[in-house]
Amino acid sequence: MNRDEKYYDSHAQDVDLEKIASSGDNRELLRMLRNDSGWDSLHITDVYDPEVLDFVVRIRDDLGWLGYFVGKSTCLNSFTVDYLPEERERTSALFGGFSRNRSISELCITTDVGDDNFIDLGCFLRDNSRLGQLELRNVDLGIERAHTFALGSTSIRKLHFGDNNLGDDGFASIAAALRKQTQLERLSLRDNSLGTTSCKALEPMVMVSIFPRLSYLDLSYNIIDDTGLEALVGGLSKSNSLEELKLSGNRLITVEGLRSFSTLFRSESCSLKSLTLEEMNIGDDEAEVLANGLTGNKSLRGIYFSTNTITDRGWSVFSRLLCDTSSISNTYLSNHTLEFIGDHRQWNEWGISRYIKWNKGPRQHNLLPWYDRDRRIVPKPQISKILFCHRDLDLEPFFRYKLKFLPVVFGWLQRAEPYLDFHHPGIECRKVAAMYKFMRVMPQLVADGYWAHVLKETLEKKRKLLLELDALDETEKSARKRVKH
């Protein structure tokens, strides 16, 4: 039966809900939507769950009335469609009414809606200025539908296009629309058969000038290769907002492509905190490239990948990244921000578990910062790593304090004590070692001090004698000029 909006308006208050709904739950939902009584979430499905109040679609349900009440609602905030019946007339009636809604801010559709309904969806996107989150999955977007979307909303902050068979051509159709979404914060294009062409199109978009607020990007399970990744990284290295990047399942990326990450990791504007590379055959060569690229990076907190093919060679590189024990200086300059690498089950063999613990330990225990002699905050992981890996500290730099040596060293060790664990030798042992070194060098310090004083006085006397000698020379010259030969 063909019914227009006037028909629904005239019958809305007296329509018998028993006749248009198949269950008590569905009738209750229709009643709340009709009364606009504050119900803010609606989930359409074909699976009944007694724990939640969903609209379960059955043969007796009139989706035209459901669409009308959704369209008229001013309270509905979240709308999810996980199932649609095959009858075209029923789904068209639903989307025809739904497209008039102006209150929905979160829309999730995980089933194909058909070409006609996609036109109504495009109208909804165009006219709803409150929509902040849009998720379309398994809708077979394609080129024509992508063009319809391109005319849609400009208020979306979170956009999820997953499993939509988009392809490079389909992405090209929405690329222009995406460039207008300058408010975008989260973007997911996973499992869309996107390749190098799409990455090159994304490159200028992910820069800070286009998406200044983009913090999340998911490109997992596409067909991105080394060239595509290099183009993408070129844009990401100019972003100062991206915090999470997912590239899992892009098996065409090799060690050469991963090498381009160093550009992003070493960028001054890099704000990346999480990188996911699951199901990408990360082996020893790939681990070495990633670890070397992360040298100097201070933003990344976690790098996630499958580690089945990494051997001792690969893990040793990550261990050295976290704590380079070749010198105190290199230990200090190691990575102190990473809190997760690959598979935690293999950490213990290389001491990585200990380093990870120290990297995140101070934040876990909320320890107060402490300062060096120049009142600069000393990072806490560095303290633990230096004291653990360098048991016999070089105390020569402290010798310049002379008799103040012991108070300075003891104070330094005392302030470091809260950041040690049971793996460290006790602070008292370190104090004894420092006292022993001081006692060994003290005679030399005293002798050096005495002879330094003698040398200083001798040089001062020599300077005065040279000044007197210069004055006598001038007097001699002046006298000779006046002597008559």
Tab-separated table of C-alpha atoms in Angstrom:
chain	number	residue	atom	x	y	z
A	1	MET	CA	0.000	0.000	0.000
A	2	ASN	CA	1.399	3.395	-1.014
A	3	ARG	CA	1.273	5.863	1.867
A	4	ASP	CA	2.699	9.374	1.862
A	5	GLU	CA	3.704	11.576	4.798
A	6	LYS	CA	0.240	13.136	5.002
A	7	TYR	CA	-1.277	9.713	5.567
A	8	TYR	CA	1.128	8.983	8.404
A	9	ASP	CA	0.565	12.411	9.969
A	10	SER	CA	-3.197	11.959	10.018
A	11	HIS	CA	-3.138	8.445	11.494
A	12	ALA	CA	-0.111	8.617	13.787
A	13	GLN	CA	-1.942	9.080	17.078
A	14	ASP	CA	-4.711	6.543	16.550
A	15	VAL	CA	-2.885	3.773	14.689
A	16	ASP	CA	-3.262	0.426	16.487
A	17	LEU	CA	0.250	-0.681	17.511
A	18	GLU	CA	-1.048	-4.248	17.940
A	19	LYS	CA	-1.626	-4.421	14.189
A	20	ILE	CA	1.678	-2.940	13.008
A	21	ALA	CA	4.104	-4.673	15.384
A	22	SER	CA	4.828	-8.367	15.837
A	23	SER	CA	5.905	-8.371	19.488
A	24	GLY	CA	5.555	-6.561	22.759
A	25	ASP	CA	9.091	-5.196	22.560
A	26	ASN	CA	8.494	-3.809	19.075
A	27	ARG	CA	5.206	-2.208	20.176
A	28	GLU	CA	6.928	-0.646	23.184
A	29	LEU	CA	9.632	0.836	20.959
A	30	LEU	CA	7.043	2.233	18.520
A	31	ARG	CA	5.077	3.729	21.424
A	32	MET	CA	8.158	5.499	22.824
A	33	LEU	CA	9.156	6.756	19.388
A	34	ARG	CA	5.628	8.026	18.692
A	35	ASN	CA	5.460	9.814	22.026
A	36	ASP	CA	9.017	11.112	21.557
A	37	SER	CA	9.474	10.248	25.219
A	38	GLY	CA	13.266	10.401	25.408
A	39	TRP	CA	14.243	7.008	23.958
A	40	ASP	CA	17.614	7.769	22.341
A	41	SER	CA	18.829	4.465	20.846
A	42	LEU	CA	17.326	2.053	18.296
A	43	HIS	CA	18.780	-1.219	17.001
A	44	ILE	CA	17.115	-3.059	14.103
A	45	THR	CA	18.009	-6.751	13.911
A	46	ASP	CA	16.639	-10.213	13.173
A	47	VAL	CA	18.063	-11.844	16.311
A	48	TYR	CA	16.121	-11.721	19.581
A	49	ASP	CA	18.088	-11.007	22.750
A	50	PRO	CA	16.062	-11.008	25.984
A	51	GLU	CA	18.709	-8.865	27.691
A	52	VAL	CA	18.251	-5.831	25.409
A	53	LEU	CA	15.315	-3.952	23.889
A	54	ASP	CA	15.844	-4.265	20.122
A	55	PHE	CA	13.430	-3.978	17.236
A	56	VAL	CA	13.422	-7.547	15.872
A	57	VAL	CA	12.070	-7.531	12.326
A	58	ARG	CA	9.434	-10.170	11.527
A	59	ILE	CA	6.862	-10.586	8.753
A	60	ARG	CA	4.071	-8.766	10.643
A	61	ASP	CA	6.124	-5.631	11.356
A	62	ASP	CA	5.136	-2.530	9.406
A	63	LEU	CA	8.487	-0.862	8.664
A	64	GLY	CA	6.718	2.123	7.114
A	65	TRP	CA	5.428	3.188	10.522
A	66	LEU	CA	8.791	2.480	12.101
A	67	GLY	CA	10.477	4.726	9.536
A	68	TYR	CA	7.886	7.453	10.071
A	69	PHE	CA	8.319	7.493	13.874
A	70	VAL	CA	12.123	7.476	13.488
A	71	GLY	CA	11.905	10.395	11.063
A	72	LYS	CA	9.732	12.415	13.446
A	73	SER	CA	11.767	11.687	16.592
A	74	THR	CA	13.689	14.547	18.164
A	75	CYS	CA	15.215	12.393	20.904
A	76	LEU	CA	16.724	9.548	18.898
A	77	ASN	CA	20.498	9.825	19.017
A	78	SER	CA	21.821	6.427	17.886
A	79	PHE	CA	20.398	4.324	15.034
A	80	THR	CA	21.817	0.888	14.086
A	81	VAL	CA	20.597	-1.314	11.212
A	82	ASP	CA	22.010	-4.853	11.231
A	83	TYR	CA	19.233	-6.485	9.214
A	84	LEU	CA	16.770	-5.596	6.464
A	85	PRO	CA	14.144	-7.911	4.935
A	86	GLU	CA	14.331	-8.799	1.268
A	87	GLU	CA	10.987	-7.146	0.435
A	88	ARG	CA	11.923	-3.944	-1.380
A	89	GLU	CA	8.668	-2.184	-0.514
A	90	ARG	CA	9.157	-2.640	3.225
A	91	THR	CA	12.749	-1.383	3.269
A	92	SER	CA	11.911	1.569	1.024
A	93	ALA	CA	9.147	2.598	3.428
A	94	LEU	CA	11.609	2.411	6.332
A	95	PHE	CA	14.294	4.537	4.667
A	96	GLY	CA	11.781	6.972	3.213
A	97	GLY	CA	10.716	7.923	6.729
A	98	PHE	CA	14.122	7.601	8.365
A	99	SER	CA	15.676	10.048	5.876
A	100	ARG	CA	13.645	12.893	7.433
A	101	ASN	CA	15.223	12.523	10.866
A	102	ARG	CA	17.369	15.428	12.085
A	103	SER	CA	18.283	14.259	15.613
A	104	ILE	CA	20.452	11.191	14.946
A	105	SER	CA	24.150	11.788	15.665
A	106	GLU	CA	25.366	8.167	15.380
A	107	LEU	CA	24.378	5.978	12.427
A	108	CYS	CA	25.574	2.399	11.877
A	109	ILE	CA	24.474	0.231	8.913
A	110	THR	CA	26.021	-3.223	8.550
A	111	THR	CA	23.887	-4.675	5.745
A	112	ASP	CA	23.280	-3.770	2.131
A	113	VAL	CA	20.417	-1.283	1.721
A	114	GLY	CA	19.856	-1.375	-2.049
A	115	ASP	CA	20.256	1.380	-4.635
A	116	ASP	CA	16.923	3.156	-4.021
A	117	ASN	CA	17.426	3.248	-0.271
A	118	PHE	CA	20.938	4.547	-0.739
A	119	ILE	CA	19.458	7.630	-2.396
A	120	ASP	CA	17.336	8.219	0.728
A	121	LEU	CA	20.456	7.642	2.833
A	122	GLY	CA	22.245	10.293	0.783
A	123	CYS	CA	19.408	12.745	1.520
A	124	PHE	CA	19.699	11.993	5.227
A	125	LEU	CA	23.455	12.609	5.148
A	126	ARG	CA	22.990	15.847	3.274
A	127	ASP	CA	20.261	17.288	5.503
A	128	ASN	CA	21.277	16.072	8.981
A	129	SER	CA	23.753	18.542	10.464
A	130	ARG	CA	23.981	16.684	13.803
A	131	LEU	CA	25.481	13.485	12.413
A	132	GLY	CA	28.885	13.044	14.031
A	133	GLN	CA	29.521	9.307	13.591
A	134	LEU	CA	28.818	7.227	10.479
A	135	GLU	CA	29.580	3.525	10.096
A	136	LEU	CA	28.826	1.688	6.849
A	137	ARG	CA	29.911	-1.960	6.649
A	138	ASN	CA	29.068	-4.669	4.137
A	139	VAL	CA	26.960	-2.305	2.017
A	140	ASP	CA	28.879	-2.874	-1.249
A	141	LEU	CA	29.448	0.841	-1.693
A	142	GLY	CA	30.839	0.742	-5.237
A	143	ILE	CA	31.421	3.720	-7.537
A	144	GLU	CA	27.825	4.917	-8.057
A	145	ARG	CA	26.918	4.761	-4.383
A	146	ALA	CA	30.191	6.376	-3.441
A	147	HIS	CA	29.186	9.311	-5.618
A	148	THR	CA	25.889	9.543	-3.727
A	149	PHE	CA	27.775	9.643	-0.439
A	150	ALA	CA	30.060	12.350	-1.826
A	151	LEU	CA	27.105	14.734	-1.686
A	152	GLY	CA	26.484	13.983	1.997
A	153	SER	CA	27.154	15.428	5.428
A	154	THR	CA	30.035	17.730	6.375
A	155	SER	CA	29.603	17.314	10.147
A	156	ILE	CA	30.972	13.770	10.523
A	157	ARG	CA	33.827	13.384	13.025
A	158	LYS	CA	34.031	9.563	13.030
A	159	LEU	CA	33.753	7.769	9.686
A	160	HIS	CA	33.958	3.985	9.291
A	161	PHE	CA	33.841	2.456	5.782
A	162	GLY	CA	34.650	-1.223	6.264
A	163	ASP	CA	34.117	-4.249	3.989
A	164	ASN	CA	32.433	-2.144	1.314
A	165	ASN	CA	34.201	-3.247	-1.893
A	166	LEU	CA	35.180	0.352	-2.507
A	167	GLY	CA	38.355	-0.099	-4.577
A	168	ASP	CA	40.585	2.671	-5.905
A	169	ASP	CA	37.910	3.885	-8.329
A	170	GLY	CA	35.250	4.046	-5.628
A	171	PHE	CA	37.589	5.866	-3.283
A	172	ALA	CA	38.342	8.391	-6.002
A	173	SER	CA	34.603	9.163	-6.076
A	174	ILE	CA	34.506	10.085	-2.383
A	175	ALA	CA	37.988	11.623	-2.164
A	176	ALA	CA	36.692	15.088	-2.996
A	177	ALA	CA	34.009	14.788	-0.308
A	178	LEU	CA	36.540	13.598	2.243
A	179	ARG	CA	38.683	16.666	1.652
A	180	LYS	CA	35.760	18.766	2.862
A	181	GLN	CA	35.545	16.813	6.138
A	182	THR	CA	38.115	19.008	7.861
A	183	GLN	CA	36.553	18.164	11.237
A	184	LEU	CA	37.260	14.422	10.798
A	185	GLU	CA	38.866	12.791	13.863
A	186	ARG	CA	38.622	9.048	13.099
A	187	LEU	CA	38.704	7.404	9.653
A	188	SER	CA	38.468	3.680	8.898
A	189	LEU	CA	38.748	2.341	5.349
A	190	ARG	CA	39.642	-1.247	6.226
A	191	ASP	CA	38.995	-4.143	3.837
A	192	ASN	CA	38.125	-2.038	0.787
A	193	SER	CA	40.709	-3.241	-1.771
A	194	LEU	CA	42.515	0.101	-1.626
A	195	GLY	CA	45.942	0.222	-3.262
A	196	THR	CA	48.665	2.645	-4.280
A	197	THR	CA	46.300	5.037	-6.066
A	198	SER	CA	44.177	5.496	-2.961
A	199	CYS	CA	47.260	6.007	-0.786
A	200	LYS	CA	48.481	8.733	-3.104
A	201	ALA	CA	45.051	10.351	-2.896
A	202	LEU	CA	45.159	10.110	0.905
A	203	GLU	CA	48.665	11.585	1.168
A	204	PRO	CA	47.623	15.276	0.985
A	205	MET	CA	44.495	14.613	3.089
A	206	VAL	CA	46.250	13.285	6.181
A	207	MET	CA	48.480	16.344	6.441
A	208	VAL	CA	47.726	18.779	9.216
A	209	SER	CA	46.456	21.360	6.697
A	210	ILE	CA	43.564	19.098	5.544
A	211	PHE	CA	42.691	16.952	8.593
A	212	PRO	CA	44.064	18.948	11.543
A	213	ARG	CA	42.160	16.762	14.071
A	214	LEU	CA	42.631	13.273	12.579
A	215	SER	CA	43.821	11.013	15.422
A	216	TYR	CA	42.843	7.530	14.139
A	217	LEU	CA	43.398	5.935	10.708
A	218	ASP	CA	42.609	2.286	9.888
A	219	LEU	CA	43.688	0.937	6.485
A	220	SER	CA	43.884	-2.727	7.467
A	221	TYR	CA	43.289	-5.599	5.027
A	222	ASN	CA	43.676	-3.639	1.818
A	223	ILE	CA	46.189	-4.187	-1.015
A	224	ILE	CA	48.684	-1.476	-0.063
A	225	ASP	CA	52.246	-2.114	-1.269
A	226	ASP	CA	55.618	-0.463	-0.598
A	227	THR	CA	54.947	2.416	-2.995
A	228	GLY	CA	51.555	3.103	-1.452
A	229	LEU	CA	52.938	3.037	2.086
A	230	GLU	CA	55.746	5.404	1.153
A	231	ALA	CA	53.227	7.883	-0.274
A	232	LEU	CA	51.008	7.571	2.808
A	233	VAL	CA	53.905	8.085	5.223
A	234	GLY	CA	54.887	11.199	3.284
A	235	GLY	CA	51.583	12.772	4.315
A	236	LEU	CA	51.480	11.351	7.827
A	237	SER	CA	54.920	12.783	8.613
A	238	LYS	CA	53.344	16.236	8.266
A	239	SER	CA	50.549	15.482	10.723
A	240	ASN	CA	50.767	16.443	14.385
A	241	SER	CA	47.466	14.891	15.477
A	242	LEU	CA	47.535	11.218	14.373
A	243	GLU	CA	47.840	8.929	17.407
A	244	GLU	CA	46.747	5.507	16.096
A	245	LEU	CA	47.540	3.856	12.742
A	246	LYS	CA	46.397	0.365	11.690
A	247	LEU	CA	47.803	-1.410	8.623
A	248	SER	CA	47.242	-5.079	9.480
A	249	GLY	CA	46.812	-7.582	6.673
A	250	ASN	CA	48.540	-5.541	3.959
A	251	ARG	CA	50.791	-8.432	2.961
A	252	LEU	CA	52.240	-6.660	-0.101
A	253	ILE	CA	54.266	-4.417	2.216
A	254	THR	CA	57.858	-5.656	2.525
A	255	VAL	CA	60.899	-4.594	4.503
A	256	GLU	CA	61.533	-1.807	1.963
A	257	GLY	CA	58.117	-0.326	2.633
A	258	LEU	CA	58.562	-0.537	6.398
A	259	ARG	CA	61.821	1.378	6.018
A	260	SER	CA	59.805	4.461	5.067
A	261	PHE	CA	58.359	4.549	8.601
A	262	SER	CA	61.609	6.122	9.786
A	263	THR	CA	60.466	9.347	8.091
A	264	LEU	CA	57.355	9.369	10.273
A	265	PHE	CA	59.038	8.190	13.474
A	266	ARG	CA	61.756	10.840	13.259
A	267	SER	CA	59.481	13.685	12.245
A	268	GLU	CA	59.419	16.515	14.780
A	269	SER	CA	55.624	16.625	14.496
A	270	CYS	CA	55.143	12.865	15.055
A	271	SER	CA	52.416	12.211	17.653
A	272	LEU	CA	51.813	8.525	16.830
A	273	LYS	CA	51.199	6.402	19.945
A	274	SER	CA	49.992	3.099	18.474
A	275	LEU	CA	50.977	1.201	15.300
A	276	THR	CA	49.302	-2.118	14.393
A	277	LEU	CA	50.900	-4.429	11.807
A	278	GLU	CA	49.244	-7.781	12.468
A	279	GLU	CA	49.370	-10.547	9.833
A	280	MET	CA	52.184	-8.928	7.853
A	281	ASN	CA	54.971	-11.514	8.156
A	282	ILE	CA	57.219	-9.473	10.430
A	283	GLY	CA	60.582	-11.261	10.615
A	284	ASP	CA	64.135	-10.403	11.681
A	285	ASP	CA	64.803	-7.993	8.804
A	286	GLU	CA	61.507	-6.197	9.351
A	287	ALA	CA	62.128	-6.020	13.110
A	288	GLU	CA	65.552	-4.499	12.546
A	289	VAL	CA	64.172	-1.861	10.160
A	290	LEU	CA	61.386	-0.915	12.600
A	291	ALA	CA	63.731	-0.758	15.590
A	292	ASN	CA	66.302	1.352	13.756
A	293	GLY	CA	63.566	3.667	12.537
A	294	LEU	CA	62.325	4.178	16.096
A	295	THR	CA	65.696	5.470	17.277
A	296	GLY	CA	65.057	8.863	18.808
A	297	ASN	CA	61.246	8.559	18.695
A	298	LYS	CA	59.514	9.720	21.891
A	299	SER	CA	55.813	9.375	21.017
A	300	LEU	CA	55.110	5.705	20.194
A	301	ARG	CA	53.705	3.683	23.111
A	302	GLY	CA	52.917	0.399	21.378
A	303	ILE	CA	53.753	-1.454	18.154
A	304	TYR	CA	51.578	-4.523	17.615
A	305	PHE	CA	52.385	-7.387	15.229
A	306	SER	CA	52.539	-11.182	15.004
A	307	THR	CA	56.005	-12.453	15.928
A	308	ASN	CA	56.026	-16.075	14.813
A	309	THR	CA	58.984	-15.547	12.439
A	310	ILE	CA	61.171	-13.335	14.642
A	311	THR	CA	64.261	-15.067	16.016
A	312	ASP	CA	66.869	-14.042	18.561
A	313	ARG	CA	68.414	-11.660	16.041
A	314	GLY	CA	65.235	-9.610	15.741
A	315	TRP	CA	64.507	-9.519	19.472
A	316	SER	CA	68.073	-8.468	20.267
A	317	VAL	CA	67.569	-5.366	18.113
A	318	PHE	CA	64.415	-4.423	20.022
A	319	SER	CA	66.233	-5.059	23.291
A	320	ARG	CA	69.018	-2.705	22.233
A	321	LEU	CA	66.418	-0.102	21.195
A	322	LEU	CA	64.937	-0.148	24.693
A	323	CYS	CA	68.267	-0.222	26.514
A	324	ASP	CA	71.599	0.205	24.747
A	325	THR	CA	74.115	-0.905	27.378
A	326	SER	CA	77.258	0.006	25.403
A	327	SER	CA	77.670	3.166	27.485
A	328	ILE	CA	75.829	5.238	30.074
A	329	SER	CA	75.197	7.899	27.448
A	330	ASN	CA	73.649	5.384	25.040
A	331	THR	CA	71.521	3.934	27.825
A	332	TYR	CA	70.263	7.414	28.609
A	333	LEU	CA	69.444	8.005	24.916
A	334	SER	CA	67.609	4.658	24.501
A	335	ASN	CA	63.833	4.436	23.990
A	336	HIS	CA	61.957	5.053	27.241
A	337	THR	CA	58.390	5.397	25.899
A	338	LEU	CA	57.528	2.031	24.282
A	339	GLU	CA	55.224	-0.050	26.480
A	340	PHE	CA	54.360	-2.892	24.107
A	341	ILE	CA	56.220	-4.655	21.278
A	342	GLY	CA	54.865	-7.605	19.295
A	343	ASP	CA	54.218	-10.700	21.379
A	344	HIS	CA	54.806	-10.234	25.119
A	345	ARG	CA	55.353	-13.985	25.530
A	346	GLN	CA	58.853	-13.621	24.032
A	347	TRP	CA	59.955	-10.605	26.071
A	348	ASN	CA	61.589	-12.374	28.980
A	349	GLU	CA	64.281	-14.049	26.897
A	350	TRP	CA	65.837	-10.680	26.054
A	351	GLY	CA	65.055	-8.684	29.176
A	352	ILE	CA	62.439	-6.736	27.239
A	353	SER	CA	59.824	-7.374	29.900
A	354	ARG	CA	61.999	-5.584	32.469
A	355	TYR	CA	62.621	-2.599	30.176
A	356	ILE	CA	58.929	-2.332	29.290
A	357	LYS	CA	58.068	-2.391	32.975
A	358	TRP	CA	60.442	0.480	33.683
A	359	ASN	CA	59.146	2.454	30.703
A	360	LYS	CA	55.602	2.447	32.019
A	361	GLY	CA	56.305	1.930	35.725
A	362	PRO	CA	56.538	5.559	36.877
A	363	ARG	CA	53.236	6.380	35.195
A	364	GLN	CA	51.642	3.372	36.867
A	365	HIS	CA	52.825	4.285	40.357
A	366	ASN	CA	52.487	8.084	39.993
A	367	LEU	CA	55.902	8.742	41.502
A	368	LEU	CA	56.867	12.364	41.896
A	369	PRO	CA	59.592	13.700	39.570
A	370	TRP	CA	63.040	14.466	40.948
A	371	TYR	CA	65.700	16.806	39.690
A	372	ASP	CA	69.427	16.865	38.956
A	373	ARG	CA	71.831	19.476	40.322
A	374	ASP	CA	70.720	21.955	37.642
A	375	ARG	CA	67.058	21.574	38.670
A	376	ARG	CA	66.156	19.711	35.477
A	377	ILE	CA	63.611	16.881	35.723
A	378	VAL	CA	65.365	13.523	35.362
A	379	PRO	CA	63.228	10.952	33.435
A	380	LYS	CA	62.547	7.952	35.643
A	381	PRO	CA	63.071	4.995	33.225
A	382	GLN	CA	66.590	6.247	32.515
A	383	ILE	CA	67.442	6.045	36.205
A	384	SER	CA	66.374	2.415	36.515
A	385	LYS	CA	68.154	1.341	33.335
A	386	ILE	CA	71.405	3.146	34.118
A	387	LEU	CA	71.628	1.835	37.676
A	388	PHE	CA	70.739	-1.712	36.619
A	389	CYS	CA	72.926	-2.013	33.512
A	390	HIS	CA	75.933	-0.077	34.820
A	391	ARG	CA	76.688	-1.560	38.229
A	392	ASP	CA	80.134	0.084	38.424
A	393	LEU	CA	79.306	3.717	37.705
A	394	ASP	CA	82.035	6.066	36.515
A	395	LEU	CA	82.166	8.616	39.335
A	396	GLU	CA	85.006	10.695	37.906
A	397	PRO	CA	82.641	13.514	36.799
A	398	PHE	CA	81.803	14.003	40.497
A	399	PHE	CA	85.458	14.454	41.492
A	400	ARG	CA	85.251	18.134	40.639
A	401	TYR	CA	83.196	18.553	43.820
A	402	LYS	CA	86.277	17.499	45.840
A	403	LEU	CA	85.319	17.207	49.513
A	404	LYS	CA	81.658	17.649	48.570
A	405	PHE	CA	81.911	14.452	46.505
A	406	LEU	CA	80.282	12.106	49.017
A	407	PRO	CA	77.247	14.306	49.868
A	408	VAL	CA	76.556	14.876	46.168
A	409	VAL	CA	76.791	11.180	45.210
A	410	PHE	CA	74.882	9.985	48.278
A	411	GLY	CA	72.100	12.486	47.571
A	412	TRP	CA	71.891	11.358	43.941
A	413	LEU	CA	71.580	7.706	44.936
A	414	GLN	CA	69.075	8.470	47.671
A	415	ARG	CA	66.778	10.282	45.251
A	416	ALA	CA	67.061	7.369	42.815
A	417	GLU	CA	65.989	4.744	45.371
A	418	PRO	CA	62.202	4.985	44.728
A	419	TYR	CA	62.779	3.924	41.125
A	420	LEU	CA	64.720	0.745	41.866
A	421	ASP	CA	63.251	-2.730	42.208
A	422	PHE	CA	64.456	-6.016	43.596
A	423	HIS	CA	66.692	-6.569	40.553
A	424	HIS	CA	68.956	-3.681	41.593
A	425	PRO	CA	71.722	-3.939	44.157
A	426	GLY	CA	70.769	-1.969	47.252
A	427	ILE	CA	71.460	1.728	47.551
A	428	GLU	CA	73.592	1.112	50.609
A	429	CYS	CA	75.890	-1.120	48.517
A	430	ARG	CA	76.216	1.654	45.976
A	431	LYS	CA	77.091	4.124	48.748
A	432	VAL	CA	79.819	1.827	50.064
A	433	ALA	CA	81.245	1.462	46.556
A	434	ALA	CA	81.230	5.233	46.109
A	435	MET	CA	82.983	5.726	49.473
A	436	TYR	CA	85.633	3.164	48.498
A	437	LYS	CA	86.332	4.979	45.229
A	438	PHE	CA	86.497	8.283	47.035
A	439	MET	CA	88.967	6.970	49.620
A	440	ARG	CA	91.172	5.608	46.854
A	441	VAL	CA	91.251	8.869	44.949
A	442	MET	CA	91.222	11.279	47.929
A	443	PRO	CA	95.051	11.361	48.420
A	444	GLN	CA	95.430	12.210	44.776
A	445	LEU	CA	92.744	14.863	45.061
A	446	VAL	CA	94.598	16.427	48.025
A	447	ALA	CA	97.960	16.264	46.229
A	448	ASP	CA	96.438	17.653	43.069
A	449	GLY	CA	94.897	20.456	45.091
A	450	TYR	CA	98.245	21.384	46.764
A	451	TRP	CA	100.308	21.370	43.571
A	452	ALA	CA	97.540	23.184	41.716
A	453	HIS	CA	97.838	25.936	44.347
A	454	VAL	CA	101.651	26.032	43.998
A	455	LEU	CA	101.369	26.204	40.219
A	456	LYS	CA	98.848	29.026	40.453
A	457	GLU	CA	101.109	31.120	42.714
A	458	THR	CA	104.170	30.444	40.549
A	459	LEU	CA	102.363	31.524	37.403
A	460	GLU	CA	101.173	34.695	39.126
A	461	LYS	CA	104.761	35.585	40.225
A	462	LYS	CA	106.010	34.869	36.720
A	463	ARG	CA	103.358	37.152	35.264
A	464	LYS	CA	104.381	40.031	37.554
A	465	LEU	CA	108.099	39.542	36.762
A	466	LEU	CA	107.349	39.634	33.046
A	467	LEU	CA	105.455	42.882	33.490
A	468	GLU	CA	108.420	44.396	35.417
A	469	LEU	CA	110.844	43.171	32.731
A	470	ASP	CA	108.754	44.837	30.028
A	471	ALA	CA	108.755	48.096	31.976
A	472	LEU	CA	112.574	47.967	32.379
A	473	ASP	CA	112.965	47.405	28.651
A	474	GLU	CA	110.926	50.513	27.906
A	475	THR	CA	112.995	52.551	30.365
A	476	GLU	CA	116.210	51.313	28.760
A	477	LYS	CA	115.050	52.330	25.289
A	478	SER	CA	114.045	55.779	26.465
A	479	ALA	CA	117.403	56.306	28.240
A	480	ARG	CA	119.447	55.311	25.212
A	481	LYS	CA	117.686	57.906	23.066
A	482	ARG	CA	118.833	60.635	25.443
A	483	VAL	CA	122.472	59.538	25.788
A	484	LYS	CA	124.812	61.709	23.677
A	485	HIS	CA	127.367	59.721	21.734
